Tab-separated table of C-alpha atoms in Angstrom:
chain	number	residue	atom	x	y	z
A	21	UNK	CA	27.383	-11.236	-19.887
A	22	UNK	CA	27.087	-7.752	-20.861
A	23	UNK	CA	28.979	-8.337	-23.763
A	24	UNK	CA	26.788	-10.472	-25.113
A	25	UNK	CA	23.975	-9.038	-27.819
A	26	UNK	CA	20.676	-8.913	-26.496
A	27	UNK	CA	19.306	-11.164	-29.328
A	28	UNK	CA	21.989	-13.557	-28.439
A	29	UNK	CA	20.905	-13.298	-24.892
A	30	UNK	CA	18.808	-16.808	-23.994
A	31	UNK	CA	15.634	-16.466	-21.519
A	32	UNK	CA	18.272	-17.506	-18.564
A	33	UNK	CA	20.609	-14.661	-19.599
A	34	UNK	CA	17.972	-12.444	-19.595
A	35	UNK	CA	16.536	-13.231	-15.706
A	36	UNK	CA	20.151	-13.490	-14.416
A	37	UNK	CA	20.320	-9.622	-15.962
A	38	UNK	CA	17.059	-8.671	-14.765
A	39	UNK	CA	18.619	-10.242	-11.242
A	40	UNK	CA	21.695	-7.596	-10.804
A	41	UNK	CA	19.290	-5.275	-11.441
A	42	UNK	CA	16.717	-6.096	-9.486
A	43	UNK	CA	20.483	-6.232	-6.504
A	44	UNK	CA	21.471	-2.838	-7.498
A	45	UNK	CA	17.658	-1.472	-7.229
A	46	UNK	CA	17.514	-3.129	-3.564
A	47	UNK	CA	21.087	-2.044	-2.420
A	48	UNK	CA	19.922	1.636	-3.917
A	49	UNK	CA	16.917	1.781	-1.804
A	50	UNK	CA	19.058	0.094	1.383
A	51	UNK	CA	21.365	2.874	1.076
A	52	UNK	CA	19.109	5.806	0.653
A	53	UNK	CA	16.979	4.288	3.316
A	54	UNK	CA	19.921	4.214	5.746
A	55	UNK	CA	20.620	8.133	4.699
A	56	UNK	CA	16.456	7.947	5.961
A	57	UNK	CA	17.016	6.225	8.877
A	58	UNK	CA	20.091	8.050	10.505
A	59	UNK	CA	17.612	11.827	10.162
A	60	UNK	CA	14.941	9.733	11.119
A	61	UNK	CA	14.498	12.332	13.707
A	62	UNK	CA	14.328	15.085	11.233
A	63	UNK	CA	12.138	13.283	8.771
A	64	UNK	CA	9.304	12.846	11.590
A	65	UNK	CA	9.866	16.236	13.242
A	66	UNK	CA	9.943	18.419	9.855
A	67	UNK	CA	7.898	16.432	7.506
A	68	UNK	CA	6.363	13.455	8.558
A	69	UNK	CA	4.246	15.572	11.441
A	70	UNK	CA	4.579	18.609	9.886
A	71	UNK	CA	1.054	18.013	8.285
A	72	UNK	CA	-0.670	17.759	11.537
A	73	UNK	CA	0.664	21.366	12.374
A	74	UNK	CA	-1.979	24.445	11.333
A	75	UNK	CA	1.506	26.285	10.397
A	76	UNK	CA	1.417	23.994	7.620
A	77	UNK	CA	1.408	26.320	4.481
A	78	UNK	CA	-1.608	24.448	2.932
A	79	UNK	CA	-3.616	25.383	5.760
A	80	UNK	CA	-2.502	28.830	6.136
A	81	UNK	CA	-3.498	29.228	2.430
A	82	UNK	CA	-6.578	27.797	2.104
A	83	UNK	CA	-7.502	29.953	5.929
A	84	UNK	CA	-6.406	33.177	3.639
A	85	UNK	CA	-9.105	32.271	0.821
A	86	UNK	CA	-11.115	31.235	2.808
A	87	UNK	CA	-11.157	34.424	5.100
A	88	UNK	CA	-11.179	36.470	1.592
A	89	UNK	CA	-14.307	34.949	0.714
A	90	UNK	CA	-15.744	35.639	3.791
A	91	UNK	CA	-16.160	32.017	5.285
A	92	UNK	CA	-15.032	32.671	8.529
A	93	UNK	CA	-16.296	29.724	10.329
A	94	UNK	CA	-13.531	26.996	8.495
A	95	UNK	CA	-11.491	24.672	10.465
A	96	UNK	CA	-8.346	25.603	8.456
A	97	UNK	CA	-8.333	28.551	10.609
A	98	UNK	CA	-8.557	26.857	13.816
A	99	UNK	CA	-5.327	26.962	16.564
A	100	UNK	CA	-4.704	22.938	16.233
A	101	UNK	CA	-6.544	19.729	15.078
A	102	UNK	CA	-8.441	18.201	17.652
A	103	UNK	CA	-6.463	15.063	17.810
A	104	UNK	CA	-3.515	13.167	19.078
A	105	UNK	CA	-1.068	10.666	17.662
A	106	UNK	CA	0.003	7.957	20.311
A	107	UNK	CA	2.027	4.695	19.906
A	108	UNK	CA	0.162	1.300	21.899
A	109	UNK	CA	2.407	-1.574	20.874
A	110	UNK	CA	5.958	-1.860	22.025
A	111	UNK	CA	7.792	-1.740	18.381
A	112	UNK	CA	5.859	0.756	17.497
A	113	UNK	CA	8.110	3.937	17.025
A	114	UNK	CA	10.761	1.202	15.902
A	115	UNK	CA	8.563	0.034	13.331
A	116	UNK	CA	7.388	3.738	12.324
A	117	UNK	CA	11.110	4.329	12.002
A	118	UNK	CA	12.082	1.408	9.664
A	119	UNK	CA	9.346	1.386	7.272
A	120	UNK	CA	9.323	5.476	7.267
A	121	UNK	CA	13.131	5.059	6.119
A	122	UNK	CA	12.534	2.293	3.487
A	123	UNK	CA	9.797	3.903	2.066
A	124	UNK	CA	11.965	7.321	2.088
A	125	UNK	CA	14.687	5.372	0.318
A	126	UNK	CA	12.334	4.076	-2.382
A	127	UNK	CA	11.606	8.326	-3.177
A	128	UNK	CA	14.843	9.191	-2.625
A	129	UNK	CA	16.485	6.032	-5.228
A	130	UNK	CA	13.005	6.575	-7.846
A	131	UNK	CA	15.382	8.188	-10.675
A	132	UNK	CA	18.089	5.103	-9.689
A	133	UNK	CA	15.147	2.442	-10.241
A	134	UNK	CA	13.748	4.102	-13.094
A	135	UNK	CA	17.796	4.246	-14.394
A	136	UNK	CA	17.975	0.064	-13.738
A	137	UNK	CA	14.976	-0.336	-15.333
A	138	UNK	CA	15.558	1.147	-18.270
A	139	UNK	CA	18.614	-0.374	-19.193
A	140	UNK	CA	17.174	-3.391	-18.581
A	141	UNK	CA	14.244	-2.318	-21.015
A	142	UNK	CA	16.693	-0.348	-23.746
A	143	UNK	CA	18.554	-3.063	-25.056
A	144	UNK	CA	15.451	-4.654	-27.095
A	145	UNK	CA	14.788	-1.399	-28.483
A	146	UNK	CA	15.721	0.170	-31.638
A	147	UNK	CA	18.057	2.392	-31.955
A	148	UNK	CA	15.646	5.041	-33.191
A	149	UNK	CA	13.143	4.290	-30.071
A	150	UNK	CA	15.942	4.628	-27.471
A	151	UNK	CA	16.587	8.097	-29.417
A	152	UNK	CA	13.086	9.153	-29.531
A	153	UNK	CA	12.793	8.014	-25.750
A	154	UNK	CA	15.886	10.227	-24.262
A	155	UNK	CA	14.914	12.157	-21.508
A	156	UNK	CA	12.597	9.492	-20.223
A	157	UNK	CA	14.487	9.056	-16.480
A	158	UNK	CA	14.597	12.598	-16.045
A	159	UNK	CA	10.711	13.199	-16.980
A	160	UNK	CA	9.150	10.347	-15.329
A	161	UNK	CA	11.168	10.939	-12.647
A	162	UNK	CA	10.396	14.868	-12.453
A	163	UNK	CA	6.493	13.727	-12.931
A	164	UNK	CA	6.811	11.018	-9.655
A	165	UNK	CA	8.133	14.084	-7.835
A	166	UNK	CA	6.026	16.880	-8.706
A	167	UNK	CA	3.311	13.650	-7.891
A	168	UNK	CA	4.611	12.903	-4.449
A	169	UNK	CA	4.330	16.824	-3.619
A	170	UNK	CA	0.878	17.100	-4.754
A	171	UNK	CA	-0.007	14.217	-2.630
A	172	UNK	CA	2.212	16.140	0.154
A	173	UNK	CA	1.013	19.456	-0.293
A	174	UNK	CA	-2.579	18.520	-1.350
A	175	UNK	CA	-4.139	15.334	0.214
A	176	UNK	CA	-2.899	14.877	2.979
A	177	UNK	CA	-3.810	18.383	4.606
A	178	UNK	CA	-7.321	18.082	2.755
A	179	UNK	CA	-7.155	14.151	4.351
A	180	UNK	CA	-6.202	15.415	7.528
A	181	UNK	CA	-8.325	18.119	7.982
A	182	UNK	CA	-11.509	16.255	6.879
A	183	UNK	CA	-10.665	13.236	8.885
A	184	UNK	CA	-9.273	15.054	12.001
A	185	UNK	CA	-12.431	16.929	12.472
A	186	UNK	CA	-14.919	14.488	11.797
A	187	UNK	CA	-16.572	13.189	14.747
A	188	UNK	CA	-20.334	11.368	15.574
A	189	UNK	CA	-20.132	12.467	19.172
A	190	UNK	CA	-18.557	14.414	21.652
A	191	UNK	CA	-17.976	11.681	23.756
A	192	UNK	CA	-15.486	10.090	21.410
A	193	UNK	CA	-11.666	11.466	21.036
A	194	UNK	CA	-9.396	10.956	18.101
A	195	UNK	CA	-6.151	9.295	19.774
A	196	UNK	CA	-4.444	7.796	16.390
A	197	UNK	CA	-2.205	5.647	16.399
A	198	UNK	CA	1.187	6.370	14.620
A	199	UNK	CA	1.118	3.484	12.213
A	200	UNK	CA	-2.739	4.593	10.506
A	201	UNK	CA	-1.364	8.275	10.396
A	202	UNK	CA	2.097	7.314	8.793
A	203	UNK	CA	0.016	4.931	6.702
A	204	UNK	CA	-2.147	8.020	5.672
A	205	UNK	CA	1.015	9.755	4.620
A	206	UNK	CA	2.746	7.154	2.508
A	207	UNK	CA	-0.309	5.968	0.919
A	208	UNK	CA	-1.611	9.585	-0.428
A	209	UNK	CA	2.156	10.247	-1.440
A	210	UNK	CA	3.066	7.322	-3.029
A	211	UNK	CA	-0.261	6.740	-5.004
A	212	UNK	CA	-0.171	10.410	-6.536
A	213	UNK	CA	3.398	9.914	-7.140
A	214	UNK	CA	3.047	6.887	-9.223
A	215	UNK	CA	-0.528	8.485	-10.760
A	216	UNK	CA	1.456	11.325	-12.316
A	217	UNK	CA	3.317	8.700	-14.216
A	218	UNK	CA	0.117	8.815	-16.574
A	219	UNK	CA	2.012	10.138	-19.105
A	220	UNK	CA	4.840	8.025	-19.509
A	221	UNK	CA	3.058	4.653	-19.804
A	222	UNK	CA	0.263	6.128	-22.308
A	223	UNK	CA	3.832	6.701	-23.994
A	224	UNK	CA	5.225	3.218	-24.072
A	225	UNK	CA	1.618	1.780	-24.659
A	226	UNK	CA	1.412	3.781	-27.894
A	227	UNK	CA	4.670	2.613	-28.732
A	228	UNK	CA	3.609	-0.965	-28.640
A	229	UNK	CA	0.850	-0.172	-30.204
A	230	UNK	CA	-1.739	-1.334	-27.484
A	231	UNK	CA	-3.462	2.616	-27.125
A	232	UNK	CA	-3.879	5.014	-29.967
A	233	UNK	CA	-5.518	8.649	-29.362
A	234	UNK	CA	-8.751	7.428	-30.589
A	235	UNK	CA	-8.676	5.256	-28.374
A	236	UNK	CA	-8.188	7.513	-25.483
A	237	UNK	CA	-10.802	9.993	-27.154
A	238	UNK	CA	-13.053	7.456	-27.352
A	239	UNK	CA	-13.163	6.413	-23.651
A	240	UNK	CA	-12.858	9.805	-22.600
A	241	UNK	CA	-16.129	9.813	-20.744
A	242	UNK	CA	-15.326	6.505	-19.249
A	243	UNK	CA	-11.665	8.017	-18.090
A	244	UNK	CA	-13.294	10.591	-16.275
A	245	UNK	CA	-15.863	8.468	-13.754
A	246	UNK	CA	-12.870	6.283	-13.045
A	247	UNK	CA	-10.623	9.225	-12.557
A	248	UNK	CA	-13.354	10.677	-10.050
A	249	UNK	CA	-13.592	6.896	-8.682
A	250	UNK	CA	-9.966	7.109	-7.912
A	251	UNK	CA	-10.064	10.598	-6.444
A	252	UNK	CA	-12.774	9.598	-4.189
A	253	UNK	CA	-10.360	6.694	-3.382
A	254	UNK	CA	-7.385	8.493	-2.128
A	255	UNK	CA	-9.114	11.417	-0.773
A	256	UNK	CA	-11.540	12.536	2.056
A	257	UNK	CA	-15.221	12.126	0.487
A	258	UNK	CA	-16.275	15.883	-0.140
A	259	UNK	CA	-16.989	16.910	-3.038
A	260	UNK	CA	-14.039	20.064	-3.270
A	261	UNK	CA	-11.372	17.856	-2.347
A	262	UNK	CA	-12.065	15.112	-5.265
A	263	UNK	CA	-12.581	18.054	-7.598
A	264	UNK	CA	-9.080	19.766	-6.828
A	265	UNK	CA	-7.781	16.556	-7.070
A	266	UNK	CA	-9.207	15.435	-10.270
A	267	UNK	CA	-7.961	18.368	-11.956
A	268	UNK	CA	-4.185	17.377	-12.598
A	269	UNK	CA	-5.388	14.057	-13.330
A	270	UNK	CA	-7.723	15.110	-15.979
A	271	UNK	CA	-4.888	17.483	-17.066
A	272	UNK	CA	-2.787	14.789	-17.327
A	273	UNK	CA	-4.876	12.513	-19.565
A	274	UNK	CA	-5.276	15.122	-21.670
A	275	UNK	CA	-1.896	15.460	-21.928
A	276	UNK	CA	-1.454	11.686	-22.483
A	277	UNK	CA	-3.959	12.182	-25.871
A	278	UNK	CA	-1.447	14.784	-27.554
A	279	UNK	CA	1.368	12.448	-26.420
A	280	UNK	CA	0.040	9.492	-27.810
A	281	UNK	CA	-0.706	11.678	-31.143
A	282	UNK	CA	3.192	12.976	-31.209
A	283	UNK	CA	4.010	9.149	-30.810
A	284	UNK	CA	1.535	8.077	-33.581
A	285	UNK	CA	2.241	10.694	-36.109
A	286	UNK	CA	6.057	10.044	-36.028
A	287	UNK	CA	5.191	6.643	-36.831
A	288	UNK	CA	3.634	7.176	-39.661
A	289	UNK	CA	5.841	9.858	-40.675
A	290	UNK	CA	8.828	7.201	-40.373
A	291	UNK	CA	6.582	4.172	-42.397
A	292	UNK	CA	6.065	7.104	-45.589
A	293	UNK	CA	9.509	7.258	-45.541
A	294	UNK	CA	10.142	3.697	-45.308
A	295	UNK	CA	8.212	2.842	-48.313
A	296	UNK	CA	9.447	5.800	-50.217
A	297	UNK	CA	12.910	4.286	-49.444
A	298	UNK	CA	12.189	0.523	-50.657
């Protein structure tokens, strides 16, 4: 089959191809999630729970502003959080495990899947697009990253701390239960992970011709309530944590406009030359 043109290729041909690699995606992720699951015990120990820990360097940083701005009274200065994670079901810590590891192996596989995808993608492409669009694995896979660390580094301790020490009475204590914390952790990682992929799509979309920078200028001022919807979304509702992170979101609409004019003007640049040819 792959030596068959993609023109030639008939609507079956093309969902058997999108099968194998939809197989190798799934065997990519079972692998890596194996890799997961055998330092399962490191993965909880030294990053899973390593939030929950004041030695956490987001913590320690944000105590050391806060301390040289004089706010002394800050609970990212405090010995622990006033909270414990238990386990009340039987599978539990077996469930934690498995889902922690298949979720790991999605991360771990993202330049993989993004690798399937693409040749999956490529082939209906012309050979100047797939030339102009080099490099695309290794950025969008570079922005999921640097994504799934802001969500590490940055909501999640702003989540926890916010959450952790919010109570309505003394008389209540915050016993969570493993499967809302891990949830908490996937949830904030994965979502900035796949936010920071902004970029990329504003790229393809301007390929196809479905977004334009106009357009994006245009709805600026629309972008930036549902950017400060979403922030208030996937982060504790106070009003610093939705601004730090609406920041790199912002940042990376912005960023999206001047890619979506690089896209447009080589466009144009390519349909001058066209007619000048013909």
């Amino acid at each position: 089959m792959a030596s068959k043109h993609v023109n030639e290729m008939s609507f079956l041909d093309h969902l058997e191809d999108l099968r194998w690699h939809l197989i190798r995606i799934f065997i990519a992720i079972v692998l890596c999630g194996t890799v997961a699951f055998i330092f399962g015990t490191f993965i909880f120990d030294n990053i899973i729970m390593w939030p929950k820990k004041m030695s956490f360097p987001t913590y320690q940083w944000l105590c050391n502003l806060s301390n040289f701005f004089g706010i002394n009274d800050t609970t990212f200065c405090q010995a622990e959080f006033p909270f414990i994670i238990q386990n009340r079901t039987m599978a539990g810590q077996f469930s934690a495990h498995i889902w922690t590891s298949v979720y790991s192996g999605f991360i771990l596989a993202f330049p993989y899947i993004i690798y399937q995808l693409w040749h999956f993608v490529s082939p209906g492409m012309k050979d100047n697009e797939r030339k102009s669009s080099r490099g695309f694995i290794i950025i969008s896979s570079i922005l999921f990253f640097i994504g799934v660390l802001f969500g590490y580094f940055i909501i999640i301790p702003l989540s926890i701390n916010f959450l952790a020490n919010y109570n309505v009475s003394a008389e209540i204590l915050n016993e969570i239960d493993i499967s809302s914390y891990i949830s908490l952790i996937r949830s904030s990682s994965l979502a900035a992970g796949f936010v920071f992929e902004l970029p990329i799509v504003i790229f393809f979309l301007t390929k196809v011709g479905l977004v334009t920078p106009e357009i994006l200028k245009k709805y600026r001022k629309f972008a930036l309530v549902l950017v400060l919807i979403l922030s208030a979304i996937i982060t504790p509702p106070d009003i610093a944590s939705q601004i730090i992170v609406a920041i790199p979101i912002l940042i990376l609409y912005q960023v999206s406009i001047y890619i979506s004019r690089i896209v447009v003007n080589k466009q144009k640049k390519k349909e001058t030359k066209d007619v000048r040819v013909s």
